[in-house]
Amino acid sequence: MGEYFSGIGKIGYEGKSSTNSLAFKYYNPDEVIGGKTMKEQLRFALSWWHTLGGDGTDMFGIGTADKAWGKADSAERAKAKVDAAFELMNKLGIDYYCFHDRDLSPDYGTLKETNAQLDEVVNYLEKRQKEEGKKLLWGTSNCFSHPRFMHGAGTSPCADVFAYAAAQIKKAVEATVRLGGNGYVFWGGREGYETLLNTNMGLELDNMARLMKMTVEYARSIGFKGDFYIEPKPKEPTKHQYDFDVATVLGFLRGYGLEKDFKMNIEANHATLAMHTFQHELRLARDCGVFGSIDANQGDTLLGWDTDQFPTNIYDAAFCMYEVIKAGGFTNGGLNFDSKARRGSFKPCDIFHSYIAGMDTFALGLRIAAQLIADGRIDKFIEERYSSWSTGIGADIVSGKASMAELEKYALEKGEVLCSLESGRQEKLEAIVNNIMFNL
Ligand code: XLS
Ligand code: NI
Ligand code: NI
């Protein structure tokens, strides 16, 4: 087993004044921040698809980066990817990885052969992850790239395609369980539609729920103890993806009685596409008890697609980590870099620069979030802003004691309530955030 990234050693922490581009400036794995080590708080994961497979191919051109790993043969390449992945994880100090079944091993024409080849790679992965001390954060199934999924997988109008998807997912779940995965993700690849002129939306939604229910039952029956996640995304590849955003997915889960089985895997770029902030999606998931895991990347608000950039926006990372800490930290989830280096960043060292940038961004975000919480001014402000709900009429409304008639009587007696209001103090609070952020 050769070295794929010779000339690059283990990336160390050198602190914020270092100018070494191959060193961490903010990520100090064993430093304790907010009661846990940074490593435990952040639970970084490498994405198999972008890192080992993504070669920069786009709508207008072929790949720019060499991701053949020195092997022309698919089966040999699949194993070389495992070695390259572990070398990367070791050098970057990343403990977890995430995959789609077809990133590990491609489609070989028949499901039987494809499954047999996947087994080979999973065997190898199982052995190597034990040796290297690496873990699977989550697995998923690619039911969107092959032409058979052109109209969707669980939401295909064709029952044969549904059956094929179920078979493929069954196998991906088995691989996830064998590799000790902490989670299993449903990202609705082509589960959506282009036009209602050819779509039976009601049946498609029912079928999507059927597929999820079957998956949960099967996975639990073979001993899967981890979390199931849905990863919301509003559009791309279909014009209208059914799993639009956290709110839509919550409605779907509750409507089909699946809310106990699923949490959310929230991706920053998908939040942008849904016209939400990343923090909005995280907060809603946290408040509704379905916060699970994160696909760490960032989009571009000027572009309407999933650019999957490595995250470098410190405000977003800080507010994200604020939500993660407030949610009690990750349990089975983590920060998966569903991110790719730009097409022009095609050299092997760019993979390192990208991960270092992303990891340092979240490390700094964590430091800021912990400071914001320790400082307490934001939390205290919010607590005071809602204090009218813990006593008097507010408490009566919350406990269900107050009727409409009583509220009417109260309002009539009270008269104009404008004088009960306080300023929202947005600018003052934003200045506190900046002050904490730039004092670090
Ligand atoms: C695509 C999604 C995908 C999922 C896994 O936009 O982000 O990469 O994370 O299927
Ligand atoms: Ni994703
Ligand atoms: Ni995405």
Coordinates of C-alpha atoms and ligand atoms in Angstrom, one line a residue:
M1 CA 0.0 0.0 0.0
G2 CA 1.8 3.2 -1.2
E3 CA 1.5 6.7 0.0
Y4 CA -0.8 8.9 -2.0
F5 CA 0.1 12.2 -0.5
S6 CA 3.8 12.0 -0.1
G7 CA 5.4 15.2 1.0
I8 CA 2.5 16.1 3.3
G9 CA 2.8 14.9 6.9
K10 CA 0.4 14.9 9.8
I11 CA -1.3 18.2 10.1
G12 CA -0.6 19.7 13.5
Y13 CA -2.0 22.6 15.5
E14 CA 0.2 25.7 15.4
G15 CA -2.1 28.4 16.7
K16 CA -3.5 31.5 15.2
S17 CA -0.3 33.3 14.4
S18 CA 1.1 30.4 12.3
T19 CA 1.6 31.2 8.6
N20 CA 2.0 27.5 7.7
S21 CA -0.8 26.7 5.3
L22 CA -0.5 23.0 6.2
A23 CA -1.3 23.5 9.9
F24 CA -4.4 24.2 12.0
K25 CA -4.7 27.7 13.4
Y26 CA -7.8 27.1 15.5
Y27 CA -8.4 23.4 15.6
N28 CA -6.6 21.9 18.6
P29 CA -8.2 18.5 18.9
D30 CA -7.5 17.8 22.6
E31 CA -8.2 21.3 23.9
V32 CA -11.4 21.4 26.0
I33 CA -14.0 23.9 24.9
G34 CA -17.4 24.0 26.4
G35 CA -16.8 20.9 28.6
K36 CA -15.6 18.6 25.9
T37 CA -12.5 18.3 23.7
M38 CA -12.7 20.0 20.3
K39 CA -12.5 16.6 18.7
E40 CA -15.5 15.4 20.7
Q41 CA -17.5 18.6 20.0
L42 CA -16.9 18.7 16.3
R43 CA -16.9 15.0 15.2
F44 CA -15.5 15.8 11.8
A45 CA -16.2 13.4 8.9
L46 CA -14.8 12.9 5.4
S47 CA -17.2 12.5 2.5
W48 CA -16.3 9.7 0.3
W49 CA -18.0 11.0 -2.8
H50 CA -16.4 14.5 -3.1
T51 CA -13.0 13.6 -1.6
L52 CA -12.2 10.3 -3.2
G53 CA -14.5 10.5 -6.3
G54 CA -15.2 14.1 -7.2
D55 CA -12.8 15.1 -10.0
G56 CA -14.3 18.5 -10.8
T57 CA -16.5 17.4 -13.7
D58 CA -19.2 20.0 -14.3
M59 CA -21.9 20.7 -16.9
F60 CA -19.4 22.4 -19.1
G61 CA -16.3 20.3 -18.8
I62 CA -14.6 17.0 -17.8
G63 CA -12.7 16.5 -14.6
T64 CA -9.6 18.5 -13.7
A65 CA -8.4 16.5 -10.7
D66 CA -6.9 13.0 -11.0
K67 CA -9.0 10.7 -8.7
A68 CA -8.1 7.4 -10.3
W69 CA -5.7 6.6 -7.4
G70 CA -3.3 5.0 -9.9
K71 CA -5.8 2.2 -10.8
A72 CA -7.6 1.7 -14.1
D73 CA -9.6 -1.3 -12.9
S74 CA -12.8 -0.4 -10.9
A75 CA -12.4 -3.0 -8.2
E76 CA -8.8 -2.2 -7.6
R77 CA -9.6 1.5 -7.6
A78 CA -12.3 1.0 -5.0
K79 CA -9.7 -0.5 -2.6
A80 CA -7.2 2.2 -3.5
K81 CA -9.8 4.7 -2.5
V82 CA -10.0 3.1 0.9
D83 CA -6.3 3.4 1.4
A84 CA -6.2 7.0 0.2
A85 CA -9.1 7.9 2.5
F86 CA -7.4 6.5 5.6
E87 CA -4.2 8.2 4.7
L88 CA -6.1 11.5 4.4
M89 CA -8.1 10.9 7.7
N90 CA -4.9 10.0 9.5
K91 CA -3.0 13.0 8.3
L92 CA -5.9 15.4 9.0
G93 CA -6.9 13.8 12.3
I94 CA -10.4 13.0 11.1
D95 CA -12.1 10.0 12.8
Y96 CA -15.2 9.5 10.8
Y97 CA -16.3 9.0 7.2
C98 CA -19.6 8.9 5.2
F99 CA -20.4 7.1 2.0
H100 CA -23.0 6.3 -0.7
D101 CA -22.9 2.7 -1.6
R102 CA -21.9 3.6 -5.2
D103 CA -19.0 5.7 -4.0
L104 CA -17.5 2.7 -2.3
S105 CA -18.0 0.5 -5.3
P106 CA -19.7 1.3 -8.7
D107 CA -22.6 -0.3 -10.6
Y108 CA -21.4 -3.4 -12.4
G109 CA -24.5 -4.0 -14.5
T110 CA -26.4 -6.6 -12.5
L111 CA -27.5 -6.1 -8.9
K112 CA -26.0 -9.5 -8.1
E113 CA -22.6 -8.6 -9.4
T114 CA -22.8 -5.0 -8.0
N115 CA -23.6 -6.4 -4.5
A116 CA -20.8 -9.0 -4.7
Q117 CA -18.3 -6.3 -5.6
L118 CA -19.6 -4.0 -2.8
D119 CA -19.1 -6.9 -0.3
E120 CA -15.5 -7.1 -1.3
V121 CA -14.9 -3.4 -0.6
V122 CA -16.9 -3.5 2.7
N123 CA -14.8 -6.5 3.8
Y124 CA -11.7 -4.5 3.1
L125 CA -13.1 -1.4 4.7
E126 CA -14.0 -3.3 7.8
K127 CA -10.5 -4.6 8.2
R128 CA -8.8 -1.3 7.5
Q129 CA -11.0 0.8 9.7
K130 CA -10.3 -1.5 12.6
E131 CA -6.6 -1.2 12.0
E132 CA -6.7 2.6 11.7
G133 CA -9.3 3.3 14.4
K134 CA -11.7 5.0 12.1
K135 CA -15.5 5.0 12.3
L136 CA -18.5 5.3 10.0
L137 CA -20.6 8.3 10.8
W138 CA -23.3 7.4 8.3
G139 CA -24.0 5.5 5.2
T140 CA -26.5 6.1 2.4
S141 CA -27.6 4.7 -0.9
N142 CA -27.1 6.5 -4.3
C143 CA -30.6 6.0 -5.8
F144 CA -30.3 8.9 -8.2
S145 CA -27.3 8.7 -10.5
H146 CA -28.2 5.6 -12.6
P147 CA -30.7 6.2 -15.5
R148 CA -33.2 3.8 -14.0
F149 CA -33.8 6.5 -11.3
M150 CA -34.6 9.2 -13.9
H151 CA -38.1 9.6 -12.4
G152 CA -37.1 9.0 -8.8
A153 CA -36.5 5.9 -6.7
G154 CA -39.1 5.5 -3.9
T155 CA -41.3 8.1 -5.8
S156 CA -40.9 6.5 -9.3
P157 CA -44.1 6.0 -11.2
C158 CA -42.7 2.5 -12.0
A159 CA -43.2 -0.1 -9.2
D160 CA -40.2 -2.1 -10.6
V161 CA -37.9 0.8 -9.9
F162 CA -39.3 1.1 -6.3
A163 CA -38.5 -2.6 -5.8
Y164 CA -35.0 -2.1 -7.2
A165 CA -34.4 0.9 -4.9
A166 CA -35.6 -1.1 -1.9
A167 CA -33.2 -3.9 -2.8
Q168 CA -30.3 -1.5 -3.1
I169 CA -31.2 0.3 0.2
K170 CA -31.4 -3.1 1.9
K171 CA -27.9 -3.8 0.9
A172 CA -26.6 -0.3 1.8
V173 CA -28.2 -0.7 5.3
E174 CA -26.5 -4.1 5.7
A175 CA -23.1 -2.5 4.8
T176 CA -23.8 0.4 7.2
V177 CA -24.6 -2.1 10.0
R178 CA -21.5 -4.2 9.3
L179 CA -19.3 -1.2 9.4
G180 CA -20.8 -0.1 12.7
G181 CA -22.4 3.1 11.3
N182 CA -23.8 5.7 13.7
G183 CA -26.4 6.7 11.2
Y184 CA -28.3 6.1 7.9
V185 CA -29.2 9.0 5.7
F186 CA -32.1 9.5 3.2
W187 CA -31.3 12.4 0.9
G188 CA -34.1 12.5 -1.6
G189 CA -31.9 12.3 -4.7
R190 CA -34.7 12.5 -7.4
E191 CA -37.6 12.2 -5.0
G192 CA -39.5 15.2 -6.4
Y193 CA -41.0 16.3 -9.7
E194 CA -40.6 18.5 -12.7
T195 CA -44.3 19.1 -13.6
L196 CA -47.6 18.1 -12.0
L197 CA -48.9 17.4 -15.5
N198 CA -47.4 14.0 -15.2
T199 CA -47.2 13.5 -11.5
N200 CA -49.4 11.7 -8.9
M201 CA -48.0 13.6 -5.9
G202 CA -50.2 11.9 -3.3
L203 CA -49.1 8.4 -4.4
E204 CA -45.4 9.4 -4.6
L205 CA -45.5 10.8 -1.1
D206 CA -47.2 7.7 0.3
N207 CA -44.6 5.5 -1.5
M208 CA -41.7 7.5 -0.1
A209 CA -43.1 7.0 3.4
R210 CA -43.5 3.3 2.6
L211 CA -39.9 2.9 1.6
M212 CA -38.7 4.7 4.7
K213 CA -40.9 2.6 7.0
M214 CA -39.6 -0.6 5.4
T215 CA -36.1 0.5 5.8
V216 CA -36.5 1.3 9.5
E217 CA -38.1 -2.0 10.2
Y218 CA -35.5 -4.0 8.3
A219 CA -32.5 -2.1 9.7
R220 CA -33.8 -2.5 13.3
S221 CA -34.4 -6.2 12.6
I222 CA -30.7 -6.7 11.8
G223 CA -29.5 -4.8 14.8
F224 CA -29.1 -1.2 13.6
K225 CA -28.9 1.0 16.7
G226 CA -28.0 4.3 15.1
D227 CA -30.1 7.2 13.9
F228 CA -32.0 7.6 10.7
Y229 CA -31.8 11.0 9.1
I230 CA -33.6 12.8 6.4
E231 CA -31.5 15.5 4.7
P232 CA -33.8 18.3 3.5
K233 CA -33.1 20.1 0.2
P234 CA -35.6 22.2 -1.7
K235 CA -34.5 21.8 -5.3
E236 CA -31.8 20.2 -7.5
P237 CA -31.8 17.8 -9.2
T238 CA -35.6 18.0 -9.5
K239 CA -37.3 21.3 -9.7
H240 CA -39.3 20.6 -6.6
Q241 CA -37.8 18.1 -4.1
Y242 CA -40.3 16.7 -1.6
D243 CA -37.9 17.1 1.3
F244 CA -37.9 20.9 0.9
D245 CA -36.7 22.1 4.3
V246 CA -36.9 21.1 8.0
A247 CA -40.5 22.3 8.3
T248 CA -41.7 20.4 5.3
V249 CA -39.9 17.2 6.4
L250 CA -41.4 17.6 9.9
G251 CA -44.9 17.8 8.4
F252 CA -44.2 14.7 6.2
L253 CA -42.8 12.7 9.2
R254 CA -45.7 13.6 11.4
G255 CA -48.2 12.9 8.7
Y256 CA -46.9 9.4 8.2
G257 CA -46.2 8.6 11.8
L258 CA -42.4 8.5 11.2
E259 CA -41.4 11.3 13.6
K260 CA -40.1 8.9 16.2
D261 CA -37.8 7.2 13.8
F262 CA -36.1 10.1 12.0
K263 CA -33.9 13.1 12.8
M264 CA -32.5 15.7 10.4
N265 CA -29.2 15.8 8.7
I266 CA -28.9 19.5 8.0
E267 CA -26.8 20.8 5.1
A268 CA -25.8 24.5 5.1
N269 CA -26.0 24.9 1.3
H270 CA -29.5 23.3 1.3
A271 CA -30.6 25.9 3.8
T272 CA -29.4 28.6 1.5
L273 CA -31.3 27.1 -1.4
A274 CA -34.5 27.0 0.7
M275 CA -34.0 30.7 1.4
H276 CA -33.3 30.1 5.1
T277 CA -30.2 30.7 7.1
F278 CA -28.3 27.6 8.2
Q279 CA -29.1 28.6 11.8
H280 CA -32.8 28.8 11.1
E281 CA -32.8 25.1 10.0
L282 CA -30.7 24.0 13.0
R283 CA -32.9 26.0 15.4
L284 CA -36.1 24.5 14.1
A285 CA -34.7 21.0 14.2
R286 CA -33.5 21.6 17.8
D287 CA -36.7 23.1 19.0
C288 CA -38.7 20.2 17.5
G289 CA -36.4 17.6 18.9
V290 CA -35.1 16.3 15.6
F291 CA -31.6 17.7 15.4
G292 CA -29.2 15.0 14.3
S293 CA -26.3 15.6 12.1
I294 CA -24.8 18.2 9.8
D295 CA -23.5 18.4 6.3
A296 CA -20.9 21.1 6.7
N297 CA -20.4 23.1 3.5
Q298 CA -21.5 26.5 2.2
G299 CA -23.2 27.8 -0.8
D300 CA -23.1 31.2 -2.5
T301 CA -26.2 33.4 -2.1
L302 CA -25.7 34.7 -5.6
L303 CA -25.9 31.2 -7.1
G304 CA -29.0 29.0 -7.1
W305 CA -27.3 25.7 -6.9
D306 CA -25.5 23.3 -4.5
T307 CA -22.0 24.6 -4.9
D308 CA -20.8 22.5 -1.9
Q309 CA -18.0 24.8 -1.0
F310 CA -15.7 24.1 1.9
P311 CA -17.1 26.3 4.7
T312 CA -15.1 29.5 5.5
N313 CA -17.9 31.7 6.8
I314 CA -17.2 32.3 10.5
Y315 CA -20.6 33.8 11.4
D316 CA -22.4 30.8 10.0
A317 CA -20.0 28.4 11.7
A318 CA -20.3 30.2 15.0
F319 CA -24.2 30.3 14.9
C320 CA -24.2 26.6 13.9
M321 CA -22.0 25.6 16.8
Y322 CA -24.1 27.7 19.1
E323 CA -27.1 25.6 18.1
V324 CA -25.1 22.4 18.4
I325 CA -24.0 23.2 22.0
K326 CA -27.5 24.3 22.9
A327 CA -28.9 21.0 21.5
G328 CA -26.6 19.2 24.0
G329 CA -23.9 18.4 21.4
F330 CA -23.8 15.7 18.9
T331 CA -24.9 12.2 19.9
N332 CA -24.7 9.9 16.9
G333 CA -24.2 12.8 14.5
G334 CA -21.2 14.9 13.5
L335 CA -19.9 17.4 11.0
N336 CA -19.6 15.7 7.6
F337 CA -17.8 17.8 5.0
D338 CA -20.2 17.4 2.1
S339 CA -17.9 19.8 0.4
K340 CA -15.6 19.8 -2.7
A341 CA -12.6 21.9 -3.6
R342 CA -13.3 24.2 -6.5
R343 CA -12.7 22.8 -10.0
G344 CA -9.7 25.0 -10.3
S345 CA -8.2 23.7 -7.1
F346 CA -7.2 20.4 -8.7
K347 CA -3.9 19.5 -7.0
P348 CA -3.7 16.8 -4.3
C349 CA -2.6 19.4 -1.7
D350 CA -5.8 21.4 -2.4
I351 CA -7.7 18.5 -0.6
F352 CA -5.6 19.3 2.5
H353 CA -6.0 23.1 2.2
S354 CA -9.8 22.6 1.8
Y355 CA -10.2 20.4 4.8
I356 CA -7.9 22.5 6.9
A357 CA -9.9 25.6 6.0
G358 CA -13.2 23.9 6.8
M359 CA -12.0 22.4 10.1
D360 CA -10.4 25.6 11.3
T361 CA -13.6 27.5 10.4
F362 CA -15.7 25.2 12.6
A363 CA -13.1 25.1 15.3
L364 CA -13.2 28.9 15.4
G365 CA -17.0 28.8 15.3
L366 CA -17.0 26.5 18.3
R367 CA -14.6 28.8 20.2
I368 CA -16.9 31.8 19.5
A369 CA -20.1 29.9 20.3
A370 CA -18.7 28.7 23.6
Q371 CA -17.7 32.3 24.4
L372 CA -21.2 33.6 23.4
I373 CA -22.7 31.2 25.8
A374 CA -20.3 31.8 28.6
D375 CA -20.7 35.6 28.2
G376 CA -24.4 35.0 28.6
R377 CA -25.6 38.4 27.4
I378 CA -27.5 37.0 24.4
D379 CA -29.2 34.3 26.4
K380 CA -30.1 36.6 29.3
F381 CA -31.6 39.1 26.8
I382 CA -33.8 36.5 25.3
E383 CA -34.8 35.2 28.7
E384 CA -35.8 38.7 29.9
R385 CA -37.6 39.4 26.6
Y386 CA -40.0 36.5 27.2
S387 CA -40.3 37.0 31.0
S388 CA -43.9 37.9 30.8
W389 CA -44.7 34.3 30.0
S390 CA -43.6 33.0 33.4
T391 CA -45.9 35.0 35.7
G392 CA -49.4 36.5 35.7
I393 CA -51.4 36.4 32.5
G394 CA -48.6 34.9 30.5
A395 CA -48.3 31.9 32.9
D396 CA -52.1 31.4 32.8
I397 CA -52.0 31.3 28.9
V398 CA -49.1 28.8 28.9
S399 CA -50.8 26.5 31.5
G400 CA -54.1 26.6 29.5
K401 CA -55.9 28.2 32.4
A402 CA -56.8 31.4 30.6
S403 CA -59.9 31.3 28.4
M404 CA -60.7 33.7 25.6
A405 CA -63.3 35.4 27.8
E406 CA -60.8 35.9 30.6
L407 CA -58.3 37.4 28.1
E408 CA -60.9 39.8 26.8
K409 CA -61.7 40.9 30.4
Y410 CA -58.0 41.3 31.1
A411 CA -57.4 43.3 27.9
L412 CA -60.4 45.6 28.5
E413 CA -59.2 46.3 32.0
K414 CA -55.6 46.8 31.0
G415 CA -56.2 49.2 28.2
E416 CA -53.4 50.1 25.7
V417 CA -50.5 47.6 25.8
L418 CA -48.0 49.5 23.8
C419 CA -46.2 50.6 26.9
S420 CA -45.6 47.0 27.9
L421 CA -43.2 46.5 25.0
E422 CA -39.5 46.8 25.0
S423 CA -37.0 47.4 22.2
G424 CA -35.7 44.3 20.3
R425 CA -32.2 45.8 20.5
Q426 CA -31.0 43.9 17.4
E427 CA -28.1 46.3 16.7
K428 CA -26.9 46.1 20.3
L429 CA -26.9 42.3 20.2
E430 CA -25.2 42.2 16.8
A431 CA -22.4 44.4 18.2
I432 CA -22.0 42.0 21.2
V433 CA -21.5 39.2 18.8
N434 CA -18.9 41.1 16.8
N435 CA -17.2 42.2 20.0
I436 CA -16.9 38.6 21.2
M437 CA -15.9 37.3 17.8
F438 CA -13.1 39.7 17.1
N439 CA -11.7 39.6 20.6
L440 CA -10.7 36.0 20.3
Ligands
XLS1 C1 -26.8 16.4 -2.3 C2 -26.6 15.9 -1.0 C3 -25.9 14.5 -0.9 C4 -26.3 13.9 0.4 C5 -26.0 12.4 0.5 O1 -27.1 17.6 -2.5 O2 -26.0 16.9 -0.2 O3 -24.6 14.7 -1.1 O4 -25.6 14.5 1.5 O5 -26.7 11.7 -0.4
NI2 NI -25.4 16.5 1.8
NI3 NI -26.0 18.9 -1.0

